[in-house]
Amino acid sequence: MIRVLIADDQDLVRGGLAALLSLEDDIEVVAEVGRGDQVAAAAREHEPDVILLDIEMPGMSGLEVAEQLRGHRVVIVTTFGRPGYLSRALDAGVAGYVVKDAPAAELAATVRRVLAGERVIDPKLAVTALTTGPSPLTQREAEVLRVAAGEATVAGIARRLFLTEGTVRNYLSAAIGKTGARNRAEAVRVAESRGWL
């Protein structure tokens, strides 16, 4: 039996994935968790062969968990078919990346292929990632944009990041230019939609 751990913060989705995979004769769902910060402990306790992770979860994102679980067979299963997320997932060493609208049989096949040592990536997303290219944002520009999404003022961003207001303005200006946006709110939207944040 292929032992699978599922981590997704949406109960219905997590339960649905578990139910679908449990219909397979050779797959057993050994654990389900709803928070990213619960995955490592569940992996130690249940010793799954394959770990399925959502990206956006409380506690830790699926991408952060994947980095923490290098050496495990991790498959990202997400609604976010964003090229930037795919690049970050591959950098974290994931073995697979599929979107949730894939047919159930495809998910089961992905689990089997990953266990066999293959790397499985959603083909449409792979093409998009290749044509879009990597994020043009530096790590600091991305960090400033992430904080800008929740902060109303440059002074507030500067306080949170321990930067001067002038430095924050410079990073925001660079990020706006690199995303082709007209203002910082649009730059945040563009960067989020491409998975750069």
Coordinates of N, CA and C in Angstrom, one line a residue:
M1 N 0.8 -1.2 0.0 CA 0.0 0.0 0.0 C 0.9 1.2 0.0
I2 N 0.4 2.3 -0.7 CA 1.1 3.6 -0.7 C 0.5 4.4 0.4
R3 N 1.3 4.8 1.3 CA 0.8 5.6 2.5 C 0.9 7.1 2.1
V4 N -0.3 7.7 2.3 CA -0.4 9.1 1.9 C -0.9 10.0 3.1
L5 N -0.2 11.2 3.2 CA -0.7 12.2 4.2 C -1.2 13.3 3.4
I6 N -2.4 13.9 3.8 CA -3.0 15.0 3.1 C -3.0 16.2 4.0
A7 N -2.5 17.4 3.5 CA -2.6 18.6 4.3 C -3.3 19.7 3.5
D8 N -4.5 20.1 3.9 CA -5.3 21.1 3.3 C -6.1 21.7 4.3
D9 N -6.2 23.1 4.3 CA -7.0 23.7 5.4 C -8.5 23.7 5.2
Q10 N -8.9 23.3 4.0 CA -10.4 23.2 3.8 C -10.9 21.8 4.0
D11 N -11.7 21.6 5.0 CA -12.1 20.3 5.5 C -12.8 19.5 4.3
L12 N -13.6 20.2 3.6 CA -14.3 19.5 2.5 C -13.4 19.0 1.4
V13 N -12.4 19.8 1.0 CA -11.4 19.5 0.0 C -10.6 18.3 0.5
R14 N -10.1 18.5 1.8 CA -9.2 17.4 2.4 C -9.9 16.1 2.4
G15 N -11.2 16.2 2.9 CA -12.0 14.9 3.0 C -12.3 14.3 1.7
G16 N -12.6 15.2 0.7 CA -12.8 14.7 -0.7 C -11.6 14.0 -1.3
L17 N -10.4 14.7 -1.1 CA -9.2 14.0 -1.6 C -9.0 12.7 -1.0
A18 N -9.2 12.6 0.3 CA -9.0 11.4 1.1 C -10.0 10.3 0.6
A19 N -11.2 10.7 0.4 CA -12.2 9.7 0.0 C -11.9 9.2 -1.4
L20 N -11.5 10.1 -2.3 CA -11.2 9.7 -3.7 C -10.0 8.8 -3.7
L21 N -8.9 9.1 -3.0 CA -7.7 8.3 -3.0 C -8.0 7.0 -2.3
S22 N -8.8 6.9 -1.3 CA -9.1 5.7 -0.6 C -9.9 4.7 -1.5
L23 N -10.4 5.1 -2.6 CA -11.1 4.2 -3.5 C -10.1 3.4 -4.3
E24 N -8.9 3.9 -4.3 CA -7.8 3.1 -5.0 C -7.3 1.9 -4.2
D25 N -7.2 0.8 -4.8 CA -6.8 -0.4 -4.1 C -5.4 -0.4 -3.5
D26 N -4.5 0.5 -4.1 CA -3.1 0.5 -3.6 C -2.7 1.7 -2.8
I27 N -3.7 2.6 -2.5 CA -3.4 3.8 -1.7 C -4.2 3.8 -0.4
E28 N -3.5 4.2 0.6 CA -4.1 4.3 2.0 C -3.8 5.7 2.5
V29 N -4.8 6.5 2.9 CA -4.6 7.8 3.5 C -4.4 7.5 5.0
V30 N -3.2 7.8 5.4 CA -2.8 7.5 6.8 C -3.0 8.7 7.8
A31 N -3.1 9.9 7.2 CA -3.3 11.1 8.1 C -3.8 12.2 7.3
E32 N -4.6 13.1 7.9 CA -5.1 14.3 7.3 C -4.8 15.4 8.4
V33 N -4.3 16.6 7.9 CA -4.1 17.7 8.8 C -4.6 19.0 8.1
G34 N -5.0 20.0 8.9 CA -5.6 21.2 8.3 C -4.7 22.4 8.4
R35 N -3.5 22.2 9.0 CA -2.5 23.4 9.1 C -1.2 23.0 8.7
G36 N -0.5 23.9 8.1 CA 0.9 23.6 7.6 C 1.9 23.3 8.7
D37 N 1.7 23.9 9.9 CA 2.6 23.7 11.0 C 2.3 22.3 11.7
Q38 N 1.4 21.6 11.2 CA 1.1 20.2 11.8 C 1.7 19.1 10.9
V39 N 2.1 19.5 9.7 CA 2.6 18.4 8.8 C 3.8 17.7 9.2
A40 N 4.8 18.3 9.7 CA 6.1 17.7 10.0 C 5.8 16.6 11.1
A41 N 5.1 17.0 12.2 CA 4.8 16.0 13.2 C 4.0 14.9 12.7
A42 N 3.0 15.1 11.9 CA 2.2 14.0 11.3 C 3.0 13.1 10.4
A43 N 4.0 13.7 9.7 CA 4.9 12.9 8.8 C 5.8 12.0 9.7
R44 N 6.3 12.5 10.8 CA 7.1 11.7 11.7 C 6.3 10.6 12.3
E45 N 5.0 10.9 12.7 CA 4.2 9.9 13.4 C 3.7 8.8 12.4
H46 N 3.3 9.2 11.2 CA 2.7 8.2 10.3 C 3.6 7.7 9.2
E47 N 4.7 8.3 9.0 CA 5.7 7.8 8.0 C 5.1 7.6 6.6
P48 N 4.4 8.6 6.0 CA 3.8 8.4 4.7 C 4.9 8.3 3.6
D49 N 4.4 7.6 2.5 CA 5.3 7.5 1.4 C 5.2 8.8 0.5
V50 N 4.1 9.4 0.5 CA 3.8 10.6 -0.3 C 3.0 11.6 0.6
I51 N 3.4 12.9 0.5 CA 2.7 13.9 1.2 C 2.1 14.9 0.2
L52 N 0.8 15.1 0.3 CA 0.1 16.0 -0.5 C -0.2 17.3 0.2
L53 N 0.3 18.4 -0.3 CA 0.2 19.7 0.4 C -0.6 20.8 -0.4
D54 N -1.5 21.5 0.2 CA -2.0 22.7 -0.4 C -1.0 23.8 -0.2
I55 N -1.1 24.9 -0.9 CA -0.2 26.0 -0.7 C -0.6 26.9 0.4
E56 N -1.8 27.4 0.4 CA -2.2 28.4 1.4 C -2.9 27.7 2.5
M57 N -2.2 27.6 3.6 CA -2.7 27.0 4.9 C -2.3 27.9 6.0
P58 N -3.0 27.9 7.1 CA -2.6 28.6 8.3 C -1.4 27.9 9.0
G59 N -0.6 28.6 9.7 CA 0.6 28.1 10.4 C 1.8 28.2 9.6
M60 N 1.8 27.5 8.4 CA 2.9 27.6 7.4 C 2.3 27.3 6.1
S61 N 2.8 27.9 5.1 CA 2.4 27.7 3.7 C 2.9 26.3 3.2
G62 N 2.2 25.7 2.3 CA 2.7 24.5 1.7 C 4.1 24.6 1.1
L63 N 4.5 25.7 0.6 CA 5.8 25.9 0.1 C 6.9 25.9 1.2
E64 N 6.5 26.5 2.3 CA 7.4 26.5 3.5 C 7.6 25.1 4.1
V65 N 6.5 24.4 4.1 CA 6.5 23.0 4.6 C 7.3 22.1 3.6
A66 N 7.2 22.3 2.3 CA 8.0 21.5 1.4 C 9.5 21.7 1.6
E67 N 9.9 23.0 1.9 CA 11.3 23.2 2.1 C 11.7 22.5 3.4
Q68 N 10.9 22.5 4.4 CA 11.2 21.8 5.7 C 11.2 20.3 5.5
L69 N 10.5 19.8 4.5 CA 10.4 18.3 4.3 C 11.3 17.8 3.2
R70 N 12.3 18.5 2.8 CA 13.2 18.0 1.7 C 13.6 16.6 2.0
G71 N 13.6 15.8 1.0 CA 13.9 14.4 1.2 C 12.7 13.5 1.2
H72 N 11.5 14.1 1.5 CA 10.3 13.4 1.4 C 9.7 13.6 0.0
R73 N 8.8 12.7 -0.3 CA 8.1 12.8 -1.6 C 6.9 13.7 -1.4
V74 N 7.0 14.9 -1.9 CA 5.9 15.9 -1.6 C 5.3 16.3 -3.0
V75 N 4.0 16.4 -3.0 CA 3.2 16.8 -4.2 C 2.4 18.0 -3.7
I76 N 2.5 19.1 -4.4 CA 1.7 20.3 -4.2 C 0.4 20.0 -5.0
V77 N -0.8 20.1 -4.3 CA -2.1 20.0 -4.9 C -2.8 21.3 -4.5
T78 N -3.0 22.1 -5.5 CA -3.5 23.5 -5.2 C -4.4 24.0 -6.3
T79 N -5.2 25.0 -5.9 CA -6.0 25.7 -6.9 C -5.2 26.8 -7.6
F80 N -4.0 27.1 -7.1 CA -3.2 28.2 -7.6 C -2.2 27.7 -8.7
G81 N -2.6 27.7 -9.9 CA -1.7 27.3 -11.0 C -0.9 28.5 -11.4
R82 N -0.1 29.0 -10.5 CA 0.7 30.2 -10.8 C 2.2 29.8 -11.1
P83 N 2.8 30.3 -12.2 CA 4.1 30.0 -12.5 C 5.1 30.2 -11.4
G84 N 5.0 31.3 -10.7 CA 5.9 31.7 -9.6 C 5.8 30.7 -8.5
Y85 N 4.6 30.2 -8.2 CA 4.5 29.1 -7.1 C 5.2 27.8 -7.6
L86 N 5.0 27.5 -8.9 CA 5.7 26.3 -9.4 C 7.2 26.4 -9.2
S87 N 7.7 27.6 -9.6 CA 9.2 27.7 -9.5 C 9.6 27.6 -8.0
R88 N 8.9 28.2 -7.1 CA 9.3 28.1 -5.7 C 9.1 26.7 -5.2
A89 N 8.1 26.0 -5.7 CA 7.9 24.6 -5.3 C 9.1 23.7 -5.8
L90 N 9.5 23.9 -7.0 CA 10.6 23.1 -7.6 C 11.9 23.5 -6.8
D91 N 12.1 24.7 -6.5 CA 13.2 25.1 -5.7 C 13.2 24.4 -4.3
A92 N 12.0 24.2 -3.8 CA 11.9 23.5 -2.5 C 12.1 22.0 -2.6
G93 N 12.2 21.5 -3.8 CA 12.4 20.1 -4.0 C 11.2 19.2 -4.1
V94 N 10.0 19.8 -4.4 CA 8.8 18.9 -4.5 C 9.0 17.9 -5.7
A95 N 8.3 16.8 -5.5 CA 8.3 15.8 -6.5 C 7.1 15.9 -7.5
G96 N 6.1 16.7 -7.2 CA 5.0 16.9 -8.0 C 4.2 18.2 -7.8
Y97 N 3.5 18.6 -8.8 CA 2.7 19.9 -8.7 C 1.5 19.7 -9.6
V98 N 0.3 19.6 -9.0 CA -0.9 19.4 -9.8 C -1.9 20.4 -9.3
V99 N -2.8 20.8 -10.1 CA -3.9 21.7 -9.8 C -5.2 20.8 -9.4
K100 N -6.0 21.4 -8.5 CA -7.1 20.7 -8.0 C -8.2 20.4 -9.0
D101 N -8.2 21.0 -10.1 CA -9.2 20.7 -11.1 C -8.8 19.5 -12.0
A102 N -7.7 18.9 -11.7 CA -7.3 17.7 -12.4 C -8.2 16.5 -12.1
P103 N -8.4 15.6 -13.0 CA -9.3 14.4 -12.7 C -8.7 13.6 -11.6
A104 N -9.6 13.0 -10.8 CA -9.2 12.2 -9.7 C -8.2 11.1 -10.1
A105 N -8.4 10.4 -11.2 CA -7.5 9.4 -11.7 C -6.1 9.9 -11.9
E106 N -6.0 11.2 -12.3 CA -4.7 11.8 -12.5 C -4.0 12.0 -11.2
L107 N -4.7 12.3 -10.2 CA -4.0 12.5 -8.9 C -3.5 11.2 -8.4
A108 N -4.3 10.1 -8.5 CA -3.8 8.8 -8.0 C -2.6 8.4 -8.9
A109 N -2.6 8.6 -10.2 CA -1.5 8.3 -11.0 C -0.3 9.1 -10.6
T110 N -0.5 10.4 -10.2 CA 0.6 11.2 -9.8 C 1.3 10.6 -8.5
V111 N 0.5 10.2 -7.6 CA 1.0 9.6 -6.4 C 1.8 8.4 -6.7
R112 N 1.3 7.5 -7.6 CA 2.1 6.3 -8.0 C 3.4 6.7 -8.7
R113 N 3.3 7.6 -9.6 CA 4.5 8.0 -10.4 C 5.6 8.7 -9.4
V114 N 5.1 9.5 -8.5 CA 6.1 10.1 -7.6 C 6.7 9.1 -6.7
L115 N 6.0 8.1 -6.3 CA 6.5 7.0 -5.5 C 7.6 6.2 -6.3
A116 N 7.4 6.1 -7.6 CA 8.3 5.4 -8.5 C 9.5 6.3 -8.8
G117 N 9.6 7.5 -8.3 CA 10.8 8.3 -8.4 C 10.7 9.4 -9.5
E118 N 9.5 9.5 -10.1 CA 9.3 10.5 -11.2 C 9.0 11.9 -10.6
R119 N 9.2 12.9 -11.4 CA 8.8 14.2 -11.0 C 7.6 14.5 -11.9
V120 N 6.4 14.9 -11.3 CA 5.2 15.1 -12.1 C 4.7 16.5 -12.0
I121 N 4.7 17.2 -13.1 CA 4.2 18.6 -13.1 C 3.1 18.8 -14.1
D122 N 2.0 19.5 -13.7 CA 0.9 19.8 -14.5 C 1.4 20.4 -15.8
P123 N 1.2 19.8 -17.0 CA 1.8 20.2 -18.3 C 1.4 21.6 -18.7
K124 N 0.2 22.0 -18.5 CA -0.2 23.4 -18.9 C 0.6 24.4 -18.1
L125 N 0.7 24.2 -16.8 CA 1.4 25.1 -15.9 C 2.9 25.1 -16.2
A126 N 3.4 24.0 -16.6 CA 4.9 23.9 -16.9 C 5.1 24.8 -18.2
V127 N 4.3 24.8 -19.2 CA 4.4 25.6 -20.3 C 4.3 27.1 -20.0
T128 N 3.3 27.4 -19.2 CA 3.1 28.8 -18.7 C 4.4 29.3 -18.0
A129 N 4.9 28.4 -17.1 CA 6.1 28.8 -16.3 C 7.3 29.1 -17.2
L130 N 7.4 28.3 -18.2 CA 8.5 28.4 -19.1 C 8.4 29.7 -19.9
T131 N 7.2 30.1 -20.3 CA 7.0 31.3 -21.1 C 7.0 32.5 -20.3
T132 N 6.6 32.4 -19.0 CA 6.6 33.6 -18.2 C 7.9 33.9 -17.6
G133 N 8.7 32.9 -17.3 CA 10.0 33.1 -16.7 C 10.0 33.3 -15.2
P134 N 11.1 33.5 -14.6 CA 11.2 33.6 -13.2 C 10.8 35.0 -12.7
S135 N 10.6 35.2 -11.4 CA 10.2 36.5 -10.9 C 11.3 37.5 -11.1
P136 N 11.0 38.7 -11.5 CA 12.0 39.7 -11.7 C 12.3 40.4 -10.4
L137 N 11.5 40.2 -9.4 CA 11.6 40.9 -8.1 C 12.8 40.3 -7.3
T138 N 13.5 41.2 -6.6 CA 14.5 40.7 -5.7 C 13.8 40.2 -4.4
Q139 N 14.5 39.5 -3.6 CA 13.8 39.0 -2.4 C 13.3 40.1 -1.5
R140 N 14.1 41.2 -1.4 CA 13.7 42.4 -0.6 C 12.5 43.1 -1.2
E141 N 12.5 43.2 -2.6 CA 11.3 43.9 -3.2 C 10.0 43.1 -3.0
A142 N 10.1 41.7 -3.1 CA 9.0 40.9 -2.8 C 8.5 41.0 -1.4
E143 N 9.5 41.1 -0.4 CA 9.1 41.2 1.0 C 8.4 42.6 1.2
V144 N 8.9 43.6 0.6 CA 8.2 44.9 0.8 C 6.8 44.9 0.2
L145 N 6.7 44.3 -1.0 CA 5.3 44.2 -1.6 C 4.4 43.3 -0.7
R146 N 4.9 42.2 -0.1 CA 4.0 41.4 0.8 C 3.5 42.3 1.9
V147 N 4.4 43.0 2.5 CA 4.0 43.9 3.7 C 3.1 45.0 3.2
A148 N 3.4 45.5 2.0 CA 2.5 46.6 1.4 C 1.1 46.2 1.2
A149 N 0.9 44.9 1.0 CA -0.5 44.4 0.8 C -1.3 44.6 2.0
G150 N -0.7 44.6 3.2 CA -1.5 44.8 4.4 C -1.3 46.1 5.1
E151 N -0.4 46.9 4.6 CA -0.1 48.2 5.3 C -0.5 49.4 4.4
A152 N -1.1 50.4 5.0 CA -1.7 51.5 4.3 C -0.6 52.6 4.0
T153 N 0.4 52.7 4.8 CA 1.4 53.8 4.6 C 2.8 53.3 4.4
V154 N 3.6 54.1 3.7 CA 5.0 53.8 3.6 C 5.7 53.8 5.0
A155 N 5.3 54.7 5.9 CA 5.8 54.7 7.2 C 5.5 53.4 8.0
G156 N 4.3 52.9 7.8 CA 4.0 51.6 8.4 C 4.8 50.4 7.9
I157 N 5.1 50.4 6.6 CA 5.9 49.4 6.0 C 7.3 49.5 6.5
A158 N 7.8 50.7 6.6 CA 9.2 51.0 7.1 C 9.3 50.5 8.5
R159 N 8.3 50.8 9.3 CA 8.4 50.3 10.7 C 8.5 48.8 10.8
R160 N 7.6 48.2 10.1 CA 7.5 46.7 10.1 C 8.8 46.0 9.7
L161 N 9.5 46.6 8.7 CA 10.7 46.0 8.1 C 12.0 46.6 8.6
F162 N 11.9 47.6 9.5 CA 13.0 48.2 10.1 C 13.9 48.9 8.9
L163 N 13.2 49.6 8.0 CA 13.8 50.3 6.9 C 13.5 51.8 7.0
T164 N 14.2 52.6 6.3 CA 13.8 54.0 6.2 C 12.7 54.1 5.2
E165 N 11.9 55.2 5.3 CA 10.8 55.4 4.4 C 11.4 55.6 3.0
G166 N 12.5 56.2 2.8 CA 13.1 56.4 1.5 C 13.5 55.1 0.9
T167 N 14.0 54.2 1.7 CA 14.4 52.9 1.2 C 13.1 52.1 0.7
V168 N 12.1 52.2 1.5 CA 10.8 51.5 1.2 C 10.3 52.1 -0.2
R169 N 10.3 53.4 -0.3 CA 9.9 54.0 -1.6 C 10.7 53.5 -2.8
N170 N 12.0 53.4 -2.6 CA 12.9 52.8 -3.6 C 12.5 51.4 -4.0
Y171 N 12.3 50.6 -3.0 CA 11.9 49.2 -3.3 C 10.5 49.1 -4.0
L172 N 9.6 49.9 -3.5 CA 8.3 49.9 -4.1 C 8.3 50.4 -5.6
S173 N 9.1 51.5 -5.8 CA 9.3 52.0 -7.1 C 9.9 50.9 -8.1
A174 N 10.9 50.2 -7.6 CA 11.5 49.2 -8.4 C 10.5 48.1 -8.7
A175 N 9.7 47.7 -7.7 CA 8.7 46.6 -7.9 C 7.6 47.0 -8.8
I176 N 7.2 48.2 -8.7 CA 6.1 48.8 -9.6 C 6.7 48.7 -11.1
G177 N 7.9 49.1 -11.2 CA 8.5 49.1 -12.6 C 8.6 47.7 -13.1
K178 N 9.1 46.8 -12.3 CA 9.3 45.4 -12.8 C 8.0 44.7 -13.0
T179 N 6.9 45.0 -12.4 CA 5.6 44.4 -12.6 C 4.8 45.0 -13.7
G180 N 5.3 46.2 -14.1 CA 4.5 46.9 -15.2 C 3.3 47.6 -14.6
A181 N 3.2 47.8 -13.3 CA 2.0 48.3 -12.7 C 2.1 49.8 -12.6
R182 N 0.9 50.4 -12.3 CA 0.8 51.9 -12.2 C 1.0 52.4 -10.8
N183 N 0.8 51.5 -9.8 CA 0.9 51.9 -8.4 C 1.2 50.6 -7.6
R184 N 1.4 50.8 -6.3 CA 1.8 49.6 -5.5 C 0.7 48.6 -5.3
A185 N -0.6 49.0 -5.2 CA -1.7 48.1 -5.1 C -1.7 47.2 -6.3
E186 N -1.6 47.8 -7.5 CA -1.6 47.0 -8.7 C -0.3 46.1 -8.8
A187 N 0.8 46.6 -8.3 CA 2.0 45.8 -8.3 C 1.8 44.5 -7.4
V188 N 1.1 44.7 -6.3 CA 0.8 43.6 -5.4 C 0.0 42.6 -6.1
R189 N -1.1 43.1 -6.8 CA -2.0 42.2 -7.5 C -1.3 41.4 -8.6
V190 N -0.5 42.1 -9.3 CA 0.3 41.4 -10.4 C 1.2 40.4 -9.8
A191 N 2.0 40.7 -8.8 CA 2.9 39.8 -8.2 C 2.2 38.6 -7.6
E192 N 1.1 38.8 -6.9 CA 0.4 37.7 -6.3 C -0.2 36.8 -7.4
S193 N -0.8 37.4 -8.5 CA -1.4 36.6 -9.6 C -0.3 35.7 -10.3
R194 N 0.9 36.1 -10.3 CA 2.0 35.4 -10.9 C 2.7 34.4 -10.0
G195 N 2.3 34.5 -8.7 CA 2.9 33.6 -7.7 C 4.3 34.1 -7.3
W196 N 4.6 35.4 -7.4 CA 5.9 35.9 -7.0 C 6.0 36.3 -5.5
L197 N 4.8 36.3 -4.9 CA 4.8 36.7 -3.5 C 4.5 35.4 -2.6

